[in-house]
Coordinates of C-alpha atoms in Angstrom, one line a residue:
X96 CA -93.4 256.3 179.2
X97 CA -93.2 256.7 183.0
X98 CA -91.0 255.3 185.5
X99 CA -91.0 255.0 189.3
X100 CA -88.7 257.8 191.1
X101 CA -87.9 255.5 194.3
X102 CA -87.2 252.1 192.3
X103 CA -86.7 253.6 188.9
X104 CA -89.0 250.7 187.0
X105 CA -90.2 252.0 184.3
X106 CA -93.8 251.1 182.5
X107 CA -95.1 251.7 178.9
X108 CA -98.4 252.4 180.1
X109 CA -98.8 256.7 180.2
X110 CA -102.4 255.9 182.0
X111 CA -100.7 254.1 184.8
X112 CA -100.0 256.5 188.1
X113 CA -98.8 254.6 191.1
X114 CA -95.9 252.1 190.5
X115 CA -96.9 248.5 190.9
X116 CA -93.7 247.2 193.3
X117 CA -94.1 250.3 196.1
X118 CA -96.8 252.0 195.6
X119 CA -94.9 255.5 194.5
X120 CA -96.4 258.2 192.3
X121 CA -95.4 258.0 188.8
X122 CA -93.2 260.6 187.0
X123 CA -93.3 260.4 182.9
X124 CA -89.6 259.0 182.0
X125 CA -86.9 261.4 180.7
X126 CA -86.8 262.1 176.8
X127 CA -83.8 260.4 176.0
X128 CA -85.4 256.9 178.1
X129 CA -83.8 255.1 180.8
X130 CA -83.0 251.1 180.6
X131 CA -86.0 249.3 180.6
X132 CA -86.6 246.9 184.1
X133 CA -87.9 243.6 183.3
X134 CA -89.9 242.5 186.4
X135 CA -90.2 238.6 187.3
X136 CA -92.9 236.8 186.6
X137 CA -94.4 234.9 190.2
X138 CA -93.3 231.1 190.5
X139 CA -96.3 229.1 190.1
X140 CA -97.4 227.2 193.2
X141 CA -99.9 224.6 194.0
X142 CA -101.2 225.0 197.4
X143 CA -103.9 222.5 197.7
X144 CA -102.4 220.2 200.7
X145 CA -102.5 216.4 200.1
X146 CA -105.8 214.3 201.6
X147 CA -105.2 211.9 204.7
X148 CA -107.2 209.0 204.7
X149 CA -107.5 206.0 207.8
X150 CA -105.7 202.9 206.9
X151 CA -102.5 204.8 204.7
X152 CA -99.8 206.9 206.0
X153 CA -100.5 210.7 206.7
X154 CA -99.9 212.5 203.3
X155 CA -97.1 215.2 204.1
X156 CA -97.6 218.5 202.5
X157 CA -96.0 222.3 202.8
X158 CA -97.6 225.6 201.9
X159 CA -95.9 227.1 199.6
X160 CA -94.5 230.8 200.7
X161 CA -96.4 233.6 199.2
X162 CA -94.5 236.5 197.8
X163 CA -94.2 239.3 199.5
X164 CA -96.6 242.4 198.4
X165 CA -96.8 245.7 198.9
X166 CA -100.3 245.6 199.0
X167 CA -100.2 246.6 202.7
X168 CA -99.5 250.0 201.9
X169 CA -102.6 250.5 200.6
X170 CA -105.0 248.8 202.7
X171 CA -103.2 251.1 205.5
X172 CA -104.3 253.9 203.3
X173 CA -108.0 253.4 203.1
X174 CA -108.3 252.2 206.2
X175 CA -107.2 255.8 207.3
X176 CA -109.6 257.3 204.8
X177 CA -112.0 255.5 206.3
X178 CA -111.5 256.4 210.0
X179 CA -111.7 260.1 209.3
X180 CA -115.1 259.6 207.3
X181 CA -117.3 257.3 209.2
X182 CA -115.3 257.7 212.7
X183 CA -114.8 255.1 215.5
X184 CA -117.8 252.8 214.8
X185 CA -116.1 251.2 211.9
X186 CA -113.0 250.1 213.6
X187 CA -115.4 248.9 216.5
X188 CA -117.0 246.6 213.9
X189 CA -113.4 245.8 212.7
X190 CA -112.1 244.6 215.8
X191 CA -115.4 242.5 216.5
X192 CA -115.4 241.1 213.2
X193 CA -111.7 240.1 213.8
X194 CA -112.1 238.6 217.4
X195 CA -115.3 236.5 216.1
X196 CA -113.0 234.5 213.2
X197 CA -110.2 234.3 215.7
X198 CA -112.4 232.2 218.4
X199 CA -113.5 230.1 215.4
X200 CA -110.1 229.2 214.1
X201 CA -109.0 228.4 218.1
X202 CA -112.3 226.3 218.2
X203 CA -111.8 224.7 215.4
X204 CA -108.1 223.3 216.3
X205 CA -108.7 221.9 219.2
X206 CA -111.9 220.2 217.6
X207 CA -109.0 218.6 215.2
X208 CA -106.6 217.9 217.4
X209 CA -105.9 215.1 220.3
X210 CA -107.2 216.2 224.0
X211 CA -104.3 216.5 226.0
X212 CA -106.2 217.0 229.3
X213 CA -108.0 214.3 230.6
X214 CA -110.2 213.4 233.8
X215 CA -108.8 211.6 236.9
X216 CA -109.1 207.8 236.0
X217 CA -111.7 206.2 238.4
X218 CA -111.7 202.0 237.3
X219 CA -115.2 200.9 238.1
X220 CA -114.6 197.0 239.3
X221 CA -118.6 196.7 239.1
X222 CA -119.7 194.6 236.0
X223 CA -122.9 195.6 234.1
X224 CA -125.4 192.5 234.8
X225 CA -126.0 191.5 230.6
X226 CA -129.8 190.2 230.4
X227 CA -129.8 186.1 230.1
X228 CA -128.9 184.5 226.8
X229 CA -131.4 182.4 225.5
X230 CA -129.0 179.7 224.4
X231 CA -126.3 178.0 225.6
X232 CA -123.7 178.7 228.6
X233 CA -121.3 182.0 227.6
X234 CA -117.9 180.9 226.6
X235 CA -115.5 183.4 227.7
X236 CA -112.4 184.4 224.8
X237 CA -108.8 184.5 226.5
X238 CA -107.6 188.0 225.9
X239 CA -104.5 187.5 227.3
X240 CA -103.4 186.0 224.3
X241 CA -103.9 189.0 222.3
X242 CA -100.6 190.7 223.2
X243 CA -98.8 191.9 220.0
X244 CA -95.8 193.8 219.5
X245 CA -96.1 197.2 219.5
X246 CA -96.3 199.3 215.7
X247 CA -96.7 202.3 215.0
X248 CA -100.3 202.1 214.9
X249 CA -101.4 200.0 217.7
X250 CA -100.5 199.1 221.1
X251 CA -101.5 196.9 223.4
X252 CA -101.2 194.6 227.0
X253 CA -102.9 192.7 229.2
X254 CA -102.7 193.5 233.3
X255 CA -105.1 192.4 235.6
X256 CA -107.6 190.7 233.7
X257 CA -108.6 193.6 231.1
X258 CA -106.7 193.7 227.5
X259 CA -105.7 197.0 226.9
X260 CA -105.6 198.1 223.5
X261 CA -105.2 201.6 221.8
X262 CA -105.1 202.7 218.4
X263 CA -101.9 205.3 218.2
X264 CA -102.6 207.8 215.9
X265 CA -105.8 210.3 215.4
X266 CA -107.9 209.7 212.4
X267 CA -107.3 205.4 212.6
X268 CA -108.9 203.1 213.6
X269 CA -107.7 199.0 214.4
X270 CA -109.4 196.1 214.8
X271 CA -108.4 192.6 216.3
X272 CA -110.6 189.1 215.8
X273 CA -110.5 186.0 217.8
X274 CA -108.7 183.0 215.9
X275 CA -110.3 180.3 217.7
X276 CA -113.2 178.9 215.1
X277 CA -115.1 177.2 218.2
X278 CA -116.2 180.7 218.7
X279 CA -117.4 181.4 215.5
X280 CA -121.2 181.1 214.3
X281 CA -122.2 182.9 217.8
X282 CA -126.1 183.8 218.4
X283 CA -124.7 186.2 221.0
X284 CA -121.0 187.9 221.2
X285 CA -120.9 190.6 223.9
X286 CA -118.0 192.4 225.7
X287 CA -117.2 195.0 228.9
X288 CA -114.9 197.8 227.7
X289 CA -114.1 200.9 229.3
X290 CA -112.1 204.5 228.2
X291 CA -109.3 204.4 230.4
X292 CA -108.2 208.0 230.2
X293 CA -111.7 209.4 229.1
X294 CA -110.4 210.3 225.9
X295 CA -111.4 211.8 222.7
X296 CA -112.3 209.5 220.2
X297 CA -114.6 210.3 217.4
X298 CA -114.4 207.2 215.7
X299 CA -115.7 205.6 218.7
X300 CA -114.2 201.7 219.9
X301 CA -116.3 198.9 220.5
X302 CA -117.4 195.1 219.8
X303 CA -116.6 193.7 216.4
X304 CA -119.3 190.4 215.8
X305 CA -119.6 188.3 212.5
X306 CA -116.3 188.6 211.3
X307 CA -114.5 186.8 208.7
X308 CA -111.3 185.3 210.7
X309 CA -109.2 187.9 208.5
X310 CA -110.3 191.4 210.4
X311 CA -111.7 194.1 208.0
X312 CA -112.6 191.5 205.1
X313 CA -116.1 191.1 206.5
X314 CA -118.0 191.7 209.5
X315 CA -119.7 194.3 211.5
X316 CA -118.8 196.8 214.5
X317 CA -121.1 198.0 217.5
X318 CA -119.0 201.1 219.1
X319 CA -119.3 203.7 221.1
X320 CA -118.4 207.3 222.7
X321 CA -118.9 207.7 226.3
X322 CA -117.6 211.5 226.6
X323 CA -120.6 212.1 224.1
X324 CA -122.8 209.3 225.4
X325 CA -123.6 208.6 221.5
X326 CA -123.3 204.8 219.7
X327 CA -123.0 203.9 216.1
X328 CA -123.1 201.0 214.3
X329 CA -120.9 199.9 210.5
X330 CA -120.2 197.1 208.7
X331 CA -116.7 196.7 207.3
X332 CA -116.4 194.9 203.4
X333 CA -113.1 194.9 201.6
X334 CA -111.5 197.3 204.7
X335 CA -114.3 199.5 203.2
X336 CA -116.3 201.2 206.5
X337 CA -120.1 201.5 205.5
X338 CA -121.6 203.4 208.2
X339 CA -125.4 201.4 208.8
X340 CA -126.3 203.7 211.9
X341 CA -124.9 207.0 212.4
X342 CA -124.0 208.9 215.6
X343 CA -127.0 208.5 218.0
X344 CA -127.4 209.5 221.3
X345 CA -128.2 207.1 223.9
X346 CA -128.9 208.2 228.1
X347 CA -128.0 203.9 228.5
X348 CA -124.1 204.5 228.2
X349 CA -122.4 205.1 231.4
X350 CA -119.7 208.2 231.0
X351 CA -116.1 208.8 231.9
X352 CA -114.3 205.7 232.6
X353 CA -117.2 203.7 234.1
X354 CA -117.6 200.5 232.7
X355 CA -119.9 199.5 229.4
X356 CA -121.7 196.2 228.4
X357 CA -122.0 195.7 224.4
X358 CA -124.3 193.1 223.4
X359 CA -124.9 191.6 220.4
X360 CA -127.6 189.2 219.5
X361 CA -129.3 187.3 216.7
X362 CA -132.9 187.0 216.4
X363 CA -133.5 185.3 212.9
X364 CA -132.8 187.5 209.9
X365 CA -132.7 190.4 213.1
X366 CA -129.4 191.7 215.4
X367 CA -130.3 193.4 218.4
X368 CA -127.7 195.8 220.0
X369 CA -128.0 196.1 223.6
X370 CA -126.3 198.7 226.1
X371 CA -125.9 198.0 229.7
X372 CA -128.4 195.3 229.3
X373 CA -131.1 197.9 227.8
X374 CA -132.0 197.0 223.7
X375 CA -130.4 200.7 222.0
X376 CA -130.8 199.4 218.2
X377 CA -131.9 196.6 215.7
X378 CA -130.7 195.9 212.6
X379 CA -131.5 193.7 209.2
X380 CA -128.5 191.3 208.5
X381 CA -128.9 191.8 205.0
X382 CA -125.6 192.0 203.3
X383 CA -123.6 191.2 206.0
X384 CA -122.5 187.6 207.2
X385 CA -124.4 185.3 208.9
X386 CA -121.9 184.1 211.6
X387 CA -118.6 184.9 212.6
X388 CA -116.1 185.3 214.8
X389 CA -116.1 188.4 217.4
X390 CA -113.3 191.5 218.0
X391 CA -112.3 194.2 219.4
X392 CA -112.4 197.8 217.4
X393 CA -110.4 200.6 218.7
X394 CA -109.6 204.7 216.9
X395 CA -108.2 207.6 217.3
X396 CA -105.6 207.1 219.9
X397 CA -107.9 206.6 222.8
X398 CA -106.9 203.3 225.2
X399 CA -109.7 201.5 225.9
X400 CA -110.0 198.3 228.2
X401 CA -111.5 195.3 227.4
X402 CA -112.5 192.4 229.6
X403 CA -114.7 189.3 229.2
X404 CA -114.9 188.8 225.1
X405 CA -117.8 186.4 225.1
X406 CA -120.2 184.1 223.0
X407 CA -122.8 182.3 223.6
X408 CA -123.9 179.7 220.9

């Protein structure tokens, strides 16, 4: 039997020579033995953090604390043995090694986290010119209307003609649909938005168009980034988001806070997507519905303004 002559555990093990807890050289135990130390077995832990998913609260969850080891004492160690063997290069390599994971793991959290700089707001009064409908005269949605009380996911207002309306928290996304069923069945829905504050916003925000009168249940959504001049387009079943376009890049969207025409417009069994007037995208209408009323789709935390909601039948 050994024991340890700086915490005096002892282990049954003779081919054992550095004591598990410290580190310490092993003596073998006096003939007569010494009381035996039980050491504690580690709590178990379950460090796997909870999943957060849009349209449910944030899951909360806390890393466990790891025990402390004495593991330390021997990385020290061969790091020493090292230094005298292969010199200076190896700790050059160390310390570049360690500055390259450091910059990813600073990159990486501000990639997941909300901008908290943003440019100087610049409110473009100049309307894009949409192309002319082929149907009827545009009927213009009252936004003002569309004022609710604040939650704590959405919040919005209405001053000087634009709707204002900005999904609160990162990683949602909130949509609102016109009531009115005059303005349903549209051949064209089409609105001017801008990103007030030029914000982050990787879910994008945007024109909702052949929606069910309850929002999320069945429609589709035509949105945008302007910091990454990129559009996408989904169609929502169930509050189920199936992505039909992914991220694409487009040079017709205007950056910063300047202002944006979406455009929306059915050609038979066809919807063409205009930007700013210029046709970005067409897709099959398929699955989705056939009419509809038309919305406003905003996510993660950005405040976008809205003005002139409009159909044209």
């Amino acid at each position: 039997m050994k024991i340890c002559p700086t915490c005096r555990r002892t282990y049954a093990d003779d081919g054992l020579n550095f004591c598990l807890e410290d580190g310490s050289v092993l003596t073998f135990a006096p003939a007569d033995g010494a009381p035996t130390v039980v050491m504690e077995h580690p709590r178990t832990t379950d460090p796997t953090p909870s999943a957060w998913q849009p349209q449910n609260p944030p899951a909360q969850s806390m890393q466990p604390k790891k025990r402390s080891s004495k593991a330390w004492v021997w990385v020290v160690g061969i790091f020493a043995v090292l230094i005298l063997v292969c010199g200076g290069g190896f700790v050059g390599f160390f310390l570049y090694f360690a500055s390259g994971t450091n910059s990813n793991s600073v990159a990486n959290k501000g990639t997941n986290n909300s901008s908290t700089a943003t440019k100087a707001n610049t409110f473009t009064r100049t309307t894009p010119t949409p192309p002319a409908p082929e149907k009827g005269e545009p009927k213009e949605v009252d936004l003002s209307g569309w004022v609710e009380e604040p939650t704590a996911f959405l919040e919005t207002d209405f001053t000087d003609g634009e709707f204002l309306m900005t999904s609160k928290q990162k990683g949602y996304y909130y949509v609102l649909v016109a009531k009115d069923a005059e303005v349903s069945d549209a051949g064209v829905a089409r609105v001017t938005l801008r990103n007030v504050d030029d914000a982050d916003a990787d879910m994008g925000y945007g024109l909702i168009f052949h929606s069910d009168m309850t929002p999320l249940t069945n429609d589709y959504a035509f949105l945008i980034d302007t910091k990454k001049k990129k559009y996408r387009v989904v169609r929502h079943e169930a509050q189920q988001e199936k992505i039909l376009t992914g991220w694409t890049s487009s040079s017709f969207i205007r950056e910063g806070s300047d202002l944006n025409l979406l455009e929306a417009r059915d050609s038979g069994e066809k919807i063409e997507l205009y930007i700013n007037g210029q046709l970005a995208n067409t897709i099959v209408n398929k699955q989705g519905p056939k009419g509809g009323v038309p919305g406003l789709y905003v996510g993660d935390g950005a405040k976008i303004g809205f003005r002139k909601l409009e159909v044209v039948k």
